[in-house]
Short mmCIF file of C-alpha atoms and ligand atoms in Angstrom, two decimals:
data_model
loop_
_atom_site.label_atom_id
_atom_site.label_comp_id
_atom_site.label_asym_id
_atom_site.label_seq_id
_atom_site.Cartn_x
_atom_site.Cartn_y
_atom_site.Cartn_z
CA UNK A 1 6.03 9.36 -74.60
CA UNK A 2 6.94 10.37 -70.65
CA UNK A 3 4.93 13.30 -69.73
CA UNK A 4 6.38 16.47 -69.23
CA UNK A 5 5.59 18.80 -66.73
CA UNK A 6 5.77 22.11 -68.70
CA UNK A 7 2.31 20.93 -70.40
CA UNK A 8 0.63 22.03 -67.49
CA UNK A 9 -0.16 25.27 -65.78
CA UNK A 10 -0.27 24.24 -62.34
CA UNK A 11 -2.60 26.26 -60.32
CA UNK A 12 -4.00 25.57 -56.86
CA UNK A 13 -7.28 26.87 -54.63
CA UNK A 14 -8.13 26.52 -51.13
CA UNK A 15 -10.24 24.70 -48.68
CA UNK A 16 -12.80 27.52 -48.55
CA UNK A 17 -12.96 27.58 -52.41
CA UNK A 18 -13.63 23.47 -52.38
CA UNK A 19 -16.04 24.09 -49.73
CA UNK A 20 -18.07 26.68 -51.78
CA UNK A 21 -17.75 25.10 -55.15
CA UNK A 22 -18.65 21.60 -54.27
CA UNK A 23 -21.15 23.38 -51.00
CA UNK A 24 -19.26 20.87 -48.86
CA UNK A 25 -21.05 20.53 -45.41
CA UNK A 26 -19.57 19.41 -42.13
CA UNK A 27 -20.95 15.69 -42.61
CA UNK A 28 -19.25 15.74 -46.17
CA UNK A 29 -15.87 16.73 -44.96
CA UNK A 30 -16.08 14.06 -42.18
CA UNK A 31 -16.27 11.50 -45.47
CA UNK A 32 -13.65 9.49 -47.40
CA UNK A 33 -12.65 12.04 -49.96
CA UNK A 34 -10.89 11.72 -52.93
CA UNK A 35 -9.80 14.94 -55.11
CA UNK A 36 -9.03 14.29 -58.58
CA UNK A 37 -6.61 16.61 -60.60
CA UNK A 38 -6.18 17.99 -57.17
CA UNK A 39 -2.69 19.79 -58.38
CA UNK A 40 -0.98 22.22 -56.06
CA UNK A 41 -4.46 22.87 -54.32
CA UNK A 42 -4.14 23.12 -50.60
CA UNK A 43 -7.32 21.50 -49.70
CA UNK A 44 -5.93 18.56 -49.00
CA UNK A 45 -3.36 19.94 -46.73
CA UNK A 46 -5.77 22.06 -44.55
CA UNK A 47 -8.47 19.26 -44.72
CA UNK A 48 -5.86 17.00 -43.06
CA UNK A 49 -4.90 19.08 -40.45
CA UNK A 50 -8.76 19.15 -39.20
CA UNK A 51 -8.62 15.67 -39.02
CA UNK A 52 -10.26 14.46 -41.85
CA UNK A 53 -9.80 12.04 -44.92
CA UNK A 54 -8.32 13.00 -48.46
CA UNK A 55 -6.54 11.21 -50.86
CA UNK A 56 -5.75 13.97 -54.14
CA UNK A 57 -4.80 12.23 -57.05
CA UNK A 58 -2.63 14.26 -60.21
CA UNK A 59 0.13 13.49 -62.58
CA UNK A 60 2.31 16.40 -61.34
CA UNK A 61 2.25 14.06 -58.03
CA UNK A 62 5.54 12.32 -60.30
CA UNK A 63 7.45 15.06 -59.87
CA UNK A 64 9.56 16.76 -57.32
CA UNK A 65 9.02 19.68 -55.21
CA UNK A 66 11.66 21.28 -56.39
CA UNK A 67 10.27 20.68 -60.02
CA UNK A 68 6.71 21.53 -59.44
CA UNK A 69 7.97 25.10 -57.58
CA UNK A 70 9.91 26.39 -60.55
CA UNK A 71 6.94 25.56 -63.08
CA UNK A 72 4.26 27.45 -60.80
CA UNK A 73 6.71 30.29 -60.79
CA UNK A 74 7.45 30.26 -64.75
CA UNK A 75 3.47 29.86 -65.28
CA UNK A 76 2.33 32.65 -62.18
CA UNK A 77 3.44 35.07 -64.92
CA UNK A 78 1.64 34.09 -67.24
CA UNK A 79 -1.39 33.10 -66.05
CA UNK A 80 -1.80 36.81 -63.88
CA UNK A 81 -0.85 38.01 -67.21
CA UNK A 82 -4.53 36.43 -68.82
CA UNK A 83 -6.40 37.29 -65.44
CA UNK A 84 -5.48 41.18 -66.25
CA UNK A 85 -6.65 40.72 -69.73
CA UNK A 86 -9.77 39.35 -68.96
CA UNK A 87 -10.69 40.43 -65.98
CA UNK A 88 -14.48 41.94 -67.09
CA UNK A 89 -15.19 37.94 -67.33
CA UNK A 90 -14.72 37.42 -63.42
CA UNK A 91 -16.75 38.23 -60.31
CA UNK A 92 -15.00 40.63 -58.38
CA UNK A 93 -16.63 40.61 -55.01
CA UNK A 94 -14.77 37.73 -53.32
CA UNK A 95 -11.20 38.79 -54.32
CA UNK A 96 -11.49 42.91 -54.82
CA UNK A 97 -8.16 42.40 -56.96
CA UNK A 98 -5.87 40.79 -59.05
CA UNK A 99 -3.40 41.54 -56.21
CA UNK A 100 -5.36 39.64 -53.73
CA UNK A 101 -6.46 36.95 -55.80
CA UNK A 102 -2.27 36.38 -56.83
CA UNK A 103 -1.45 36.49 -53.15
CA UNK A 104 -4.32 33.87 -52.20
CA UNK A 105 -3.18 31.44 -55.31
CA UNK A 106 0.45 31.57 -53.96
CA UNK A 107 -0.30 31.24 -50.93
CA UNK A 108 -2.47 28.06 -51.38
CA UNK A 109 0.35 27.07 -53.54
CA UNK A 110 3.20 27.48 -50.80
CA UNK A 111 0.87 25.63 -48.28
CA UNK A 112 0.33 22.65 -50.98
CA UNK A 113 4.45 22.53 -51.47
CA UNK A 114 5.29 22.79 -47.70
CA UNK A 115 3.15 19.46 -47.03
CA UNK A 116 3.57 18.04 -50.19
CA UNK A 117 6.60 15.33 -49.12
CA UNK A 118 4.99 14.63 -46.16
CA UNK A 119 1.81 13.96 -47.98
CA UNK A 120 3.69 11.80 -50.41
CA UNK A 121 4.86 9.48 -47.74
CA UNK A 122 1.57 9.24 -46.04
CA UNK A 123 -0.21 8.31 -49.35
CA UNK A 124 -2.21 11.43 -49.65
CA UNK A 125 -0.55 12.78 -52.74
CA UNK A 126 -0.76 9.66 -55.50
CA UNK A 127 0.81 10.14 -58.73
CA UNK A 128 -1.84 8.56 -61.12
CA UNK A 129 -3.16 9.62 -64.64
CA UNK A 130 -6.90 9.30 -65.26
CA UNK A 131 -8.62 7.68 -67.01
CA UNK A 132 -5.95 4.95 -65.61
CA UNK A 133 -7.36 2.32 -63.23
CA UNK A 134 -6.73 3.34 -59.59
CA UNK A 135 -5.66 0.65 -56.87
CA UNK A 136 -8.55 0.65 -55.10
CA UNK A 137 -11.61 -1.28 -54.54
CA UNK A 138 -14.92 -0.54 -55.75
CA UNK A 139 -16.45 2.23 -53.05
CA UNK A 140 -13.53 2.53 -51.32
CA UNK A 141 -14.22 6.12 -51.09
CA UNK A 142 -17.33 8.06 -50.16
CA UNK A 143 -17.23 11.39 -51.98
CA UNK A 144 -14.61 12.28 -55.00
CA UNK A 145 -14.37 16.05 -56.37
CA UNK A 146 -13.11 17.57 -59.48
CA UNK A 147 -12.35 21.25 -59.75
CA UNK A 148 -11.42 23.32 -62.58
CA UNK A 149 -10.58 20.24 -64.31
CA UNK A 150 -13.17 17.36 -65.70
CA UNK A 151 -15.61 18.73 -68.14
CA UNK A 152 -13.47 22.05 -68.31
CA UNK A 153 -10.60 20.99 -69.99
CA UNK A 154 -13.33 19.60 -73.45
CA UNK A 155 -9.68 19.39 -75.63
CA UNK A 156 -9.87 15.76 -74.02
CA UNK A 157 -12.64 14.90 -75.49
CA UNK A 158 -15.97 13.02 -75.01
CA UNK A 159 -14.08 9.46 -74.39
CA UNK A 160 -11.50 10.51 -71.80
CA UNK A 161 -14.48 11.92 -69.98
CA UNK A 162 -16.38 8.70 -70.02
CA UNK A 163 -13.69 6.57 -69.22
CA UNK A 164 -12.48 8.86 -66.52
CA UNK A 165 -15.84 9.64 -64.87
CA UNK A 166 -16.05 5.75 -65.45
CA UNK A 167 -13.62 5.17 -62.99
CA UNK A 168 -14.17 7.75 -60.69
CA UNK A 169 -16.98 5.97 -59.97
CA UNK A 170 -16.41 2.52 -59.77
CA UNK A 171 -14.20 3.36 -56.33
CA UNK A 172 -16.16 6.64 -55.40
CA UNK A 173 -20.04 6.51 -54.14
CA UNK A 174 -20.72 9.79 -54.95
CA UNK A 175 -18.76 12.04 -56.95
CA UNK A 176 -19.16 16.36 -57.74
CA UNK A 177 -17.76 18.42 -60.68
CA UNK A 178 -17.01 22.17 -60.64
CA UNK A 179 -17.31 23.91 -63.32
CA UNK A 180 -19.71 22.55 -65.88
CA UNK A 181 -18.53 24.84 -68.29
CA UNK A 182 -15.48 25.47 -70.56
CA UNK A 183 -12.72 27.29 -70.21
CA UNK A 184 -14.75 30.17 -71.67
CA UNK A 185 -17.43 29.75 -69.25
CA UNK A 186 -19.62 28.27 -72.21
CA UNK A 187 -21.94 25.97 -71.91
CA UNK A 188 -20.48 22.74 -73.56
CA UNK A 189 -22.24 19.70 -75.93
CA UNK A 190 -19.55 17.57 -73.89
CA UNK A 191 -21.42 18.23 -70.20
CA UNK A 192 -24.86 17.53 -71.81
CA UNK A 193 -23.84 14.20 -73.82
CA UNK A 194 -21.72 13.58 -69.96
CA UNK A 195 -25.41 14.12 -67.97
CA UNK A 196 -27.07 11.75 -70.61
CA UNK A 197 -24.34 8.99 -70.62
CA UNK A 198 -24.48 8.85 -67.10
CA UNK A 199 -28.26 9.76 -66.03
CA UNK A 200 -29.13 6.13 -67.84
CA UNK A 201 -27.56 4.46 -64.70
CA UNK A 202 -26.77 6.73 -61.88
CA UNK A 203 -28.60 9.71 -60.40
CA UNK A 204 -27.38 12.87 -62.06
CA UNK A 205 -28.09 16.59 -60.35
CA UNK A 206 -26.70 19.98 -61.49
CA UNK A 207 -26.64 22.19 -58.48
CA UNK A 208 -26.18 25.83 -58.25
CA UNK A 209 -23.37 26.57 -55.61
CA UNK A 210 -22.09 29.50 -53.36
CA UNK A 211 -19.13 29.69 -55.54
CA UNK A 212 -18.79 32.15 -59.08
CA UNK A 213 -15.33 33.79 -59.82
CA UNK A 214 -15.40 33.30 -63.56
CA UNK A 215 -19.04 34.55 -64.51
CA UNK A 216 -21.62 31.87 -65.19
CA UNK A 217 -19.52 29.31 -63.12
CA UNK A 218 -21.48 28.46 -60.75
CA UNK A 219 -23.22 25.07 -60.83
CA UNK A 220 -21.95 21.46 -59.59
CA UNK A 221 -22.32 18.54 -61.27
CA UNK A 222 -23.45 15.68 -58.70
CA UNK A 223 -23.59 11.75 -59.69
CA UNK A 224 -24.47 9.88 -57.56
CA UNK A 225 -24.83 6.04 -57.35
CA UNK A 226 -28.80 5.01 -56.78
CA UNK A 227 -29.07 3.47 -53.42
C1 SAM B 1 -6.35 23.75 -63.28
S1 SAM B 1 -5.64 22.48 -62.30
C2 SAM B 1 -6.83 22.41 -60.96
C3 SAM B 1 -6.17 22.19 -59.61
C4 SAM B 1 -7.13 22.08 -58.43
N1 SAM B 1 -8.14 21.07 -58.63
C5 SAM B 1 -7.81 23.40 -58.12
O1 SAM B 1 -8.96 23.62 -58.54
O2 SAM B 1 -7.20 24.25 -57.47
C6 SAM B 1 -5.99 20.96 -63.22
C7 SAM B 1 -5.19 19.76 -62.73
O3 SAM B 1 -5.57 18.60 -63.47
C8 SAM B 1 -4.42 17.75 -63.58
N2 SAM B 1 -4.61 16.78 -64.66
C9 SAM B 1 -4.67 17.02 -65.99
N3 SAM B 1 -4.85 15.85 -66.68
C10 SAM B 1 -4.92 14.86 -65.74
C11 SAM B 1 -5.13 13.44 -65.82
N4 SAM B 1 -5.30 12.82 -66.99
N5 SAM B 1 -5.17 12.72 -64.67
C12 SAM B 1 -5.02 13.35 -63.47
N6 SAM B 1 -4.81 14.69 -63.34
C13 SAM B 1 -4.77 15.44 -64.45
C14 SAM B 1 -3.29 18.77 -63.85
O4 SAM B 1 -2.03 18.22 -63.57
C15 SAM B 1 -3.68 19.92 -62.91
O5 SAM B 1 -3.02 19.83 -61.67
#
């Protein structure tokens, strides 16, 4: 069955967020990056335009502009709507409202959808589905990310996560997760059975990071392969 797009809530941070959640230094943003489930985020846009190297990978990438515009502005509702209902579960020190943390989504959001054709035609934007195999040789990339995605979405299950991680990486050397926890901010069977999967054959750290808007998300999941 094709995918639709009105099965996901497209939602998109910036490069400051990415560089606190995954405590990305100046070497690591000099690296080959990949992003998975990189969605309307913007860090690919402003990483770019300091020169450096980031392929984001999504399955919204199959759509349109046009497309993925209107379904950020039928979900914005929405998802503000949740924020306000929960807002005792989030840290409010580095957005002091729901105002300002709608204004900084957005405009992450615009900056992703003003570079987003250009970004197709360069090859930084690549529609592909994980846990799909990507066209790319094993290592090809240095350092892939996750945020808000892998691990968080546990609805797809302990295999998906295998497989996908799997690939991630057979073409990354390296690869970080942000959160570790659910959509809840729970702690989750499916990130300790993830840690003991791959800590047979890889080195696996969890480590605390600069980053903690939803409260108890704040640790990064590094694996890394042994060298
Ligand atoms: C909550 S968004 C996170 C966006 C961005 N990483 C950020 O933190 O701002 C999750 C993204 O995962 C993407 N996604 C979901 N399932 C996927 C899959 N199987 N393969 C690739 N991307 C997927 C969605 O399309 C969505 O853009």
């Amino acid at each position: 069955m094709a995918f639709k797009l009105d099965c996901v809530v497209p939602w998109g941070r910036n490069m400051e967020e990415y560089r606190l959640m995954f405590r990305l230094s100046e070497n690591d943003l000099s690296k080959k990056i990949a992003g998975f489930g990189d969605g309307p985020a913007c860090f690919n846009r402003e990483l770019t335009e300091r020169g450096g190297s980031v392929t984001s990978f999504d399955i919204i990438y199959q759509f349109s502009k046009e497309d993925i515009e209107k379904r950020i502005d039928e979900v914005r509702v929405e998802v503000m709507e949740q924020m306000r209902r929960n807002k005792e579960n989030y840290v409010w020190t580095r957005f002091k409202s729901l105002d300002e943390l709608e204004s900084t989504r957005m405009s992450a959001m615009r900056k992703f959808l003003e570079d987003y054709d250009k970004g197709k035609l360069e090859g930084r934007y690549v529609f592909h589905k994980l846990p799909n195999r990507l066209p790319y040789e094993n290592d090809h990339f240095d350092l892939g990310l996750s945020s808000h995605f892998l691990l968080m979405y546990t609805a797809l299950g302990y295999d998906f996560h295998i497989a996908a991680i799997t690939e991630m990486l057979r073409v990354c050397k390296e690869i970080r997760i942000f959160p570790i926890v659910d959509l809840d901010a729970e702690k989750t069977e499916l990130t300790s059975k993830v840690i003991k999967h791959f800590g047979e054959n890889f080195r696996v750290d969890i480590v605390k990071t600069d980053y903690e808007f939803q409260k108890g998300d704040n640790k990064m999941l590094v694996i890394e392969k042994e060298r």
